[in-house]
Short mmCIF file of C-alpha atoms in Angstrom, two decimals:
data_model
loop_
_atom_site.label_atom_id
_atom_site.label_comp_id
_atom_site.label_asym_id
_atom_site.label_seq_id
_atom_site.Cartn_x
_atom_site.Cartn_y
_atom_site.Cartn_z
CA MET A 1170 136.24 -107.02 -203.50
CA THR A 1171 137.64 -103.62 -205.16
CA ARG A 1172 141.43 -103.04 -204.83
CA PHE A 1173 140.94 -99.23 -203.10
CA SER A 1174 137.91 -101.23 -200.64
CA SER A 1175 140.05 -103.91 -199.79
CA LEU A 1176 142.74 -100.86 -199.08
CA LEU A 1177 140.02 -98.98 -197.27
CA LEU A 1178 139.15 -102.13 -195.10
CA SER A 1179 143.18 -102.58 -194.39
CA LEU A 1180 143.65 -99.45 -192.73
CA ALA A 1181 140.70 -99.74 -191.05
CA LEU A 1182 141.56 -102.60 -189.25
CA ALA A 1183 145.18 -100.98 -188.97
CA ALA A 1184 144.22 -98.10 -186.97
CA PRO A 1185 144.27 -97.69 -183.11
CA ALA A 1186 141.30 -98.19 -181.55
CA PHE A 1187 140.19 -94.85 -179.58
CA ALA A 1188 139.36 -94.66 -176.59
CA GLN A 1189 135.65 -93.70 -174.67
CA ASN A 1190 134.94 -90.47 -173.41
CA VAL A 1191 133.74 -91.10 -170.04
CA GLY A 1192 133.02 -88.10 -168.01
CA GLU A 1193 129.82 -87.82 -169.14
CA LYS A 1194 128.69 -91.06 -167.62
CA PRO A 1195 126.23 -90.03 -164.46
CA ALA A 1196 128.08 -90.40 -160.18
CA THR A 1197 125.45 -91.60 -158.25
CA ARG A 1198 124.94 -91.33 -154.25
CA ASP A 1199 123.74 -94.74 -154.64
CA TRP A 1200 127.24 -96.39 -152.27
CA PRO A 1201 127.47 -100.16 -151.84
CA PHE A 1202 129.72 -98.63 -148.79
CA THR A 1203 129.07 -96.18 -145.87
CA LEU A 1204 132.34 -94.12 -144.67
CA LYS A 1205 133.86 -94.29 -141.42
CA ALA A 1206 135.71 -91.39 -140.62
CA VAL A 1207 139.42 -92.40 -138.69
CA ALA A 1208 141.32 -88.99 -138.42
CA GLU A 1209 141.57 -85.32 -139.20
CA LEU A 1210 144.30 -84.65 -140.37
CA GLN A 1211 146.46 -80.91 -141.76
CA ASN A 1212 145.82 -81.30 -145.48
CA PRO A 1213 146.15 -84.75 -145.74
CA TRP A 1214 147.66 -85.97 -149.43
CA ALA A 1215 148.84 -89.63 -149.62
CA ILE A 1216 148.07 -93.33 -147.52
CA ALA A 1217 150.83 -95.82 -147.84
CA ALA A 1218 148.94 -99.30 -146.43
CA LEU A 1219 150.87 -100.97 -143.97
CA PRO A 1220 150.44 -105.28 -143.52
CA ASP A 1221 149.32 -104.58 -139.60
CA ALA A 1222 146.37 -102.82 -141.80
CA SER A 1223 147.65 -99.59 -140.33
CA VAL A 1224 148.12 -96.48 -142.96
CA LEU A 1225 151.38 -93.87 -142.82
CA VAL A 1226 149.39 -90.57 -144.12
CA THR A 1227 151.40 -87.29 -145.70
CA GLY A 1228 150.31 -84.06 -144.91
CA LYS A 1229 151.25 -81.35 -147.67
CA ALA A 1230 153.01 -78.94 -145.54
CA GLY A 1231 155.87 -81.26 -144.09
CA ARG A 1232 153.72 -83.76 -141.13
CA MET A 1233 153.31 -87.58 -141.71
CA TRP A 1234 151.38 -89.46 -139.39
CA HIS A 1235 150.98 -93.51 -138.47
CA VAL A 1236 147.49 -93.85 -138.14
CA GLY A 1237 146.41 -97.49 -136.59
CA PRO A 1238 143.43 -98.73 -133.68
CA SER A 1239 144.56 -96.02 -131.44
CA GLY A 1240 144.57 -92.81 -133.01
CA ALA A 1241 147.02 -91.15 -135.79
CA ARG A 1242 150.40 -90.87 -134.12
CA GLU A 1243 152.24 -87.85 -135.68
CA LEU A 1244 156.13 -88.83 -137.07
CA SER A 1245 159.56 -87.80 -136.75
CA GLY A 1246 162.63 -87.45 -139.09
CA LEU A 1247 161.06 -84.83 -142.14
CA PRO A 1248 162.33 -83.63 -144.78
CA LYS A 1249 161.75 -79.31 -144.56
CA VAL A 1250 159.86 -79.06 -148.14
CA GLN A 1251 158.52 -76.39 -149.99
CA TYR A 1252 154.49 -75.84 -149.02
CA ARG A 1253 153.06 -73.76 -151.82
CA GLY A 1254 150.20 -74.77 -154.04
CA GLN A 1255 150.30 -78.69 -155.83
CA ASN A 1256 153.74 -78.37 -154.07
CA GLY A 1257 154.67 -80.07 -150.47
CA LEU A 1258 155.40 -83.26 -149.07
CA LEU A 1259 153.76 -86.02 -151.39
CA ASP A 1260 153.52 -89.32 -151.89
CA VAL A 1261 154.41 -92.37 -149.40
CA ALA A 1262 154.93 -96.43 -150.59
CA VAL A 1263 156.58 -99.03 -148.90
CA PRO A 1264 157.89 -102.04 -150.73
CA PRO A 1265 156.79 -105.28 -150.42
CA ASP A 1266 159.11 -106.63 -147.95
CA PHE A 1267 158.17 -103.58 -145.62
CA ASP A 1268 157.88 -106.37 -142.72
CA ALA A 1269 161.75 -107.39 -142.90
CA THR A 1270 163.15 -103.69 -143.75
CA ARG A 1271 160.85 -101.06 -142.65
CA GLU A 1272 161.68 -99.02 -145.33
CA VAL A 1273 159.65 -96.22 -146.53
CA TYR A 1274 159.43 -94.40 -149.51
CA LEU A 1275 159.00 -90.16 -149.65
CA THR A 1276 158.42 -88.17 -152.49
CA TYR A 1277 158.66 -83.85 -151.68
CA VAL A 1278 159.20 -80.47 -153.36
CA SER A 1279 162.55 -79.44 -152.11
CA ARG A 1280 162.86 -75.70 -150.77
CA GLY A 1281 165.29 -75.52 -153.88
CA ASN A 1282 161.66 -76.31 -156.03
CA ALA A 1283 163.24 -79.70 -157.30
CA LEU A 1284 161.01 -82.92 -157.02
CA VAL A 1285 163.23 -85.52 -154.57
CA LEU A 1286 162.51 -89.34 -154.03
CA ALA A 1287 163.88 -90.19 -150.02
CA ARG A 1288 163.73 -93.18 -148.29
CA GLY A 1289 163.90 -94.17 -144.87
CA THR A 1290 162.81 -96.70 -141.95
CA LEU A 1291 159.79 -96.71 -139.94
CA ASP A 1292 161.75 -96.99 -136.52
CA GLY A 1293 158.73 -96.20 -133.78
CA ASP A 1294 157.23 -92.44 -134.11
CA ARG A 1295 160.17 -91.56 -136.23
CA ILE A 1296 161.49 -92.03 -140.14
CA ALA A 1297 164.81 -93.26 -139.51
CA GLY A 1298 167.80 -92.16 -141.84
CA LEU A 1299 166.24 -90.47 -144.77
CA LYS A 1300 168.27 -90.80 -147.33
CA THR A 1301 168.06 -88.73 -150.97
CA LEU A 1302 167.87 -91.35 -153.93
CA TRP A 1303 167.24 -88.73 -156.68
CA GLN A 1304 166.12 -85.17 -157.54
CA GLN A 1305 164.75 -83.12 -159.94
CA THR A 1306 167.20 -81.41 -162.23
CA PRO A 1307 166.35 -78.65 -162.89
CA GLY A 1308 163.48 -78.42 -160.67
CA GLY A 1309 160.44 -76.84 -161.86
CA ARG A 1310 156.95 -74.91 -160.92
CA GLY A 1311 154.11 -77.01 -159.73
CA GLN A 1312 152.28 -79.99 -160.99
CA PRO A 1313 155.20 -82.16 -159.41
CA GLY A 1314 153.62 -85.59 -159.69
CA GLY A 1315 155.94 -87.60 -157.77
CA ILE A 1316 153.47 -91.08 -157.07
CA ILE A 1317 155.70 -93.95 -156.75
CA ALA A 1318 154.96 -97.89 -157.01
CA PHE A 1319 156.60 -100.75 -156.90
CA GLY A 1320 157.24 -103.37 -159.59
CA PRO A 1321 156.39 -107.12 -159.78
CA ASP A 1322 160.10 -107.40 -161.72
CA GLY A 1323 161.07 -105.71 -158.44
CA MET A 1324 161.72 -101.88 -159.75
CA LEU A 1325 160.65 -98.14 -158.66
CA TYR A 1326 158.72 -96.58 -161.35
CA LEU A 1327 157.75 -92.79 -159.98
CA SER A 1328 155.57 -90.49 -161.90
CA VAL A 1329 157.58 -86.68 -163.02
CA GLY A 1330 155.08 -83.58 -163.93
CA ASP A 1331 155.08 -81.62 -166.39
CA ARG A 1332 155.70 -78.63 -163.80
CA MET A 1333 153.84 -76.36 -165.84
CA GLN A 1334 156.18 -76.43 -168.40
CA PRO A 1335 154.45 -78.41 -170.85
CA ASP A 1336 156.90 -77.99 -174.16
CA THR A 1337 160.04 -80.11 -171.73
CA ALA A 1338 157.56 -83.21 -171.53
CA GLN A 1339 159.02 -84.09 -175.12
CA ASP A 1340 162.20 -83.19 -174.10
CA PRO A 1341 164.62 -86.80 -174.03
CA ASP A 1342 166.56 -84.80 -171.43
CA ASN A 1343 164.78 -83.45 -168.96
CA PRO A 1344 162.75 -85.65 -166.59
CA ARG A 1345 159.54 -83.19 -166.62
CA GLY A 1346 156.65 -84.86 -167.73
CA LYS A 1347 158.04 -89.17 -167.89
CA ILE A 1348 157.11 -91.81 -166.18
CA LEU A 1349 161.21 -93.07 -164.69
CA ARG A 1350 161.62 -96.63 -163.78
CA LEU A 1351 164.67 -96.86 -160.94
CA THR A 1352 166.51 -99.48 -158.56
CA ARG A 1353 164.64 -99.56 -155.67
CA ASP A 1354 168.51 -97.29 -154.74
CA GLY A 1355 167.17 -94.25 -157.61
CA LYS A 1356 169.35 -95.18 -159.92
CA ALA A 1357 168.43 -96.39 -163.44
CA ALA A 1358 167.29 -99.95 -163.95
CA PRO A 1359 168.93 -102.14 -166.13
CA GLY A 1360 166.51 -102.78 -169.32
CA ASN A 1361 164.99 -99.16 -169.85
CA PRO A 1362 164.36 -98.46 -173.25
CA ASN A 1363 167.47 -96.22 -173.76
CA TYR A 1364 169.47 -97.21 -170.25
CA ASP A 1365 173.11 -97.21 -172.59
CA LYS A 1366 172.88 -93.70 -173.20
CA GLY A 1367 173.01 -92.28 -169.30
CA GLY A 1368 171.41 -89.23 -168.03
CA VAL A 1369 167.23 -88.91 -167.56
CA ARG A 1370 167.62 -90.86 -171.00
CA ALA A 1371 168.91 -93.95 -169.30
CA GLU A 1372 166.17 -93.78 -166.12
CA THR A 1373 162.92 -92.96 -168.17
CA TRP A 1374 160.21 -95.89 -168.78
CA THR A 1375 157.80 -93.36 -171.26
CA GLU A 1376 157.16 -89.82 -171.95
CA GLY A 1377 154.77 -87.14 -173.06
CA HIS A 1378 152.76 -86.93 -169.54
CA ARG A 1379 151.85 -83.76 -168.40
CA ASN A 1380 150.74 -84.55 -164.51
CA ALA A 1381 150.77 -87.90 -163.43
CA TYR A 1382 148.52 -88.21 -160.09
CA GLY A 1383 147.65 -92.11 -160.42
CA LEU A 1384 150.07 -94.90 -161.13
CA ALA A 1385 149.68 -98.82 -159.88
CA PHE A 1386 150.08 -102.31 -161.54
CA THR A 1387 146.99 -103.98 -162.15
CA PRO A 1388 147.55 -108.61 -160.58
CA ASP A 1389 148.55 -108.78 -164.70
CA GLY A 1390 151.77 -107.37 -164.42
CA LYS A 1391 150.43 -104.19 -166.19
CA LEU A 1392 151.10 -100.51 -164.96
CA TRP A 1393 148.35 -98.16 -165.33
CA GLU A 1394 148.73 -94.41 -165.29
CA HIS A 1395 146.28 -91.18 -164.44
CA GLU A 1396 146.78 -88.10 -165.16
CA MET A 1397 145.59 -84.80 -165.18
CA GLY A 1398 144.03 -82.95 -168.60
CA PRO A 1399 144.07 -79.28 -169.19
CA ARG A 1400 139.99 -78.03 -169.70
CA GLY A 1401 139.43 -81.62 -170.50
CA GLY A 1402 140.37 -84.49 -171.35
CA ASP A 1403 142.20 -86.17 -168.11
CA GLU A 1404 143.42 -89.99 -169.51
CA LEU A 1405 144.07 -92.77 -168.24
CA ASN A 1406 146.76 -94.80 -169.79
CA LEU A 1407 148.38 -98.60 -170.06
CA ILE A 1408 152.03 -97.79 -169.61
CA GLU A 1409 154.32 -99.36 -171.73
CA PRO A 1410 157.81 -99.25 -172.57
CA GLY A 1411 159.81 -96.58 -175.06
CA LYS A 1412 155.79 -95.18 -176.17
CA ASN A 1413 155.70 -91.42 -175.75
CA TYR A 1414 151.72 -90.70 -174.64
CA GLY A 1415 151.83 -87.53 -176.48
CA TRP A 1416 151.90 -83.89 -174.14
CA ASN A 1417 151.68 -81.76 -175.24
CA GLU A 1418 151.23 -82.09 -178.93
CA VAL A 1419 148.52 -84.00 -178.75
CA SER A 1420 145.36 -83.99 -175.46
CA ASN A 1421 141.27 -84.75 -176.18
CA GLY A 1422 141.35 -81.08 -173.86
CA THR A 1423 142.17 -77.46 -174.80
CA HIS A 1424 144.51 -74.94 -173.59
CA TYR A 1425 143.44 -72.96 -170.35
CA SER A 1426 143.39 -70.19 -172.69
CA GLY A 1427 140.77 -71.90 -174.88
CA LEU A 1428 143.72 -72.73 -177.52
CA PRO A 1429 142.72 -75.77 -179.39
CA ILE A 1430 145.39 -78.92 -179.19
CA PRO A 1431 145.03 -81.99 -182.01
CA ASP A 1432 143.28 -84.75 -180.55
CA HIS A 1433 144.80 -88.02 -179.71
CA ASN A 1434 143.40 -89.00 -183.12
CA THR A 1435 145.31 -86.91 -185.34
CA ARG A 1436 149.00 -88.45 -184.39
CA PRO A 1437 148.62 -92.18 -184.83
CA GLU A 1438 152.76 -92.18 -183.60
CA PHE A 1439 151.90 -91.05 -180.15
CA GLU A 1440 150.01 -93.59 -177.55
CA PRO A 1441 146.45 -93.55 -176.97
CA PRO A 1442 144.60 -93.35 -173.87
CA LYS A 1443 142.38 -96.39 -172.79
CA LEU A 1444 139.81 -94.03 -171.08
CA TRP A 1445 139.36 -89.97 -170.93
CA TRP A 1446 137.16 -88.10 -168.65
CA THR A 1447 135.20 -84.61 -170.06
CA PRO A 1448 133.93 -82.95 -167.85
CA VAL A 1449 137.28 -83.78 -165.70
CA ILE A 1450 137.08 -85.48 -162.73
CA ALA A 1451 140.75 -84.30 -161.90
CA PRO A 1452 142.20 -87.70 -161.16
CA SER A 1453 144.06 -87.87 -157.74
CA GLY A 1454 145.48 -91.49 -156.13
CA MET A 1455 144.65 -95.18 -157.70
CA ALA A 1456 144.88 -98.10 -156.11
CA VAL A 1457 144.25 -101.51 -157.62
CA TYR A 1458 141.23 -103.80 -155.68
CA GLU A 1459 142.15 -107.54 -154.07
CA GLY A 1460 141.01 -108.16 -150.95
CA GLY A 1461 138.01 -109.62 -149.10
CA ASP A 1462 135.44 -106.27 -148.25
CA PHE A 1463 134.62 -106.04 -151.68
CA PRO A 1464 134.79 -109.27 -153.86
CA GLN A 1465 133.16 -107.79 -157.07
CA TRP A 1466 136.29 -105.22 -157.24
CA GLN A 1467 138.51 -107.87 -157.37
CA GLY A 1468 141.21 -106.81 -159.59
CA ASP A 1469 139.70 -103.21 -160.56
CA MET A 1470 141.23 -99.96 -160.20
CA LEU A 1471 140.29 -97.57 -157.91
CA ILE A 1472 140.41 -93.59 -158.58
CA GLY A 1473 140.36 -90.75 -156.56
CA GLY A 1474 138.35 -87.14 -158.11
CA LEU A 1475 139.31 -83.68 -156.86
CA ALA A 1476 136.35 -81.76 -159.56
CA GLY A 1477 135.20 -85.45 -159.34
CA SER A 1478 134.09 -85.18 -155.95
CA GLY A 1479 134.60 -89.24 -155.24
CA VAL A 1480 135.56 -91.99 -156.37
CA ALA A 1481 135.76 -93.70 -160.17
CA LEU A 1482 136.06 -97.33 -160.46
CA ILE A 1483 137.50 -98.81 -163.28
CA ALA A 1484 136.94 -102.23 -164.72
CA GLY A 1485 140.81 -104.16 -164.37
CA ASP A 1486 141.26 -104.35 -168.24
CA GLY A 1487 140.96 -100.56 -168.31
CA SER A 1488 138.40 -100.90 -170.87
CA ASP A 1489 135.43 -99.31 -168.97
CA GLN A 1490 134.41 -96.89 -166.31
CA LEU A 1491 132.17 -98.84 -164.08
CA ALA A 1492 130.46 -97.05 -161.49
CA ARG A 1493 131.78 -93.31 -160.26
CA TRP A 1494 130.13 -92.54 -156.53
CA ASP A 1495 129.51 -88.94 -154.90
CA LEU A 1496 131.01 -88.26 -151.96
CA GLU A 1497 130.54 -84.94 -151.51
CA MET A 1498 134.27 -84.14 -151.35
CA ARG A 1499 137.30 -83.54 -153.15
CA VAL A 1500 139.00 -87.40 -152.87
CA ARG A 1501 142.99 -86.42 -153.01
CA ASP A 1502 143.95 -90.35 -152.42
CA VAL A 1503 142.82 -93.85 -152.64
CA ALA A 1504 144.30 -96.98 -150.38
CA VAL A 1505 143.86 -100.67 -150.40
CA GLY A 1506 145.14 -103.10 -147.07
CA PRO A 1507 146.04 -105.84 -147.08
CA GLN A 1508 143.39 -107.18 -146.51
CA GLY A 1509 141.17 -105.59 -148.81
CA GLN A 1510 140.40 -102.37 -147.25
CA VAL A 1511 139.73 -99.36 -148.60
CA TRP A 1512 141.24 -96.25 -147.07
CA ILE A 1513 139.84 -92.61 -148.98
CA ILE A 1514 141.57 -88.95 -148.10
CA GLU A 1515 139.88 -86.19 -147.83
CA ASP A 1516 141.55 -82.88 -149.66
CA ALA A 1517 141.01 -79.92 -147.41
CA ASP A 1518 143.51 -77.99 -145.31
CA ASP A 1519 141.40 -80.43 -142.27
CA GLY A 1520 140.85 -83.69 -144.09
CA THR A 1521 139.42 -86.75 -142.95
CA LEU A 1522 140.66 -90.13 -143.49
CA TYR A 1523 138.11 -92.55 -143.83
CA ARG A 1524 137.32 -96.14 -144.25
CA LEU A 1525 134.60 -97.73 -146.71
CA VAL A 1526 133.01 -100.47 -144.84
CA PRO A 1527 131.03 -102.71 -146.89
CA ASN A 1528 127.20 -102.12 -146.25
#
C-alpha cells in the first residue's frame, strides 16, 4: 500500500458516519394496534402519564385536563399564556418521584412572548402553588420548543427553540436553539460544560438546534432529541454534552425561500443527526417504550408526526426507522404509561386523546 492510499484509508476511517434519510420509507395502514378514543379536548398539546395509569393533557389555549376512568376533569390554577401560532400552554411532565411529591412541571409562552418553565403540585382538580422556575430572556416569536425530560442524574433537561430567529442558535449567550440542563429548581446544573461561566452558558448542555419538540432518555441513559428541519431535513439527534448540532450553519434541508443551506457532511465540526427525514414528517412528541402491551418495541422510540400523519417507531439505538404507521391524523404527542400503555393526541381544534390497544 502506497503512502497516498494509506492516507486515504485513514481519512475514510476517521470520517464521521452520516445518517440515512428515512423520509422516503413508506408509511403503512397495517397497524399492530387499534385506536381507542378516550376523550375529545380543545387543541391538546402534550401528555404526561401518571403512575395510576391516568394522564394529564395540556391544551394550547391554556387549559389542562386530568383524564382517568371517569373521564376528563378540567384543572384550575394554570398560568395566563400567549395563545397564538405555536405559542401557548406547552409541555407537561411529572418527575420520577411524583407519588411522593405530586409535582407537575409545565412550560408555556407568557403574554410577554417568553418561554417559561414552572412547577406546581396536583391537588385534586387544581395545580396548586404554581411557581416560575426559569424564564427565557430575551423572548421571541414562534417555535418555542419547551419540551421537558427528567434525566437519570436527577436533573431536568429543557429544549428551547430558535423562536424563528435562527442566527441566535449559535449565540452562546442566548438560550434560543439550546438544550438546557437545570436542577429541578430551574438553576444551572453543576457539571454542565460551561457551568463556571455563568448565565446562559452555565445552563447550556448543547447548542445549534432549530425547534426540538421531542426529548427522551432510553434505558441505557442516552438522551435523544428530534427537531423539525426547515424545508426538508427533520432530524433525530443523540444529545451529548458540549456538542453543537449546527443549526443554522448546516441542515439537510433548505430555507423556505429556496436558498440552500450547506449539508451536515460539509461541516464535520458540527454533530450530524443519526437519522433524517426528507420528505419531512414534522416530528412532534417522543416517548421511549417500556412495558407489556407491545413487548416487541421494548427500548425503542415512538415519534408523532404532524406532516407524517401518524407515528414512527425508531430503533432504540437510533440506527433505523423500523415502521411508520399512517393514522390519517396529525399526531401532536406520544406518551407511554407505567404499565406500557401508549397514548397519542390528535393535533386539532377539537383533538382526540387515543390509547393504542394491541391487536
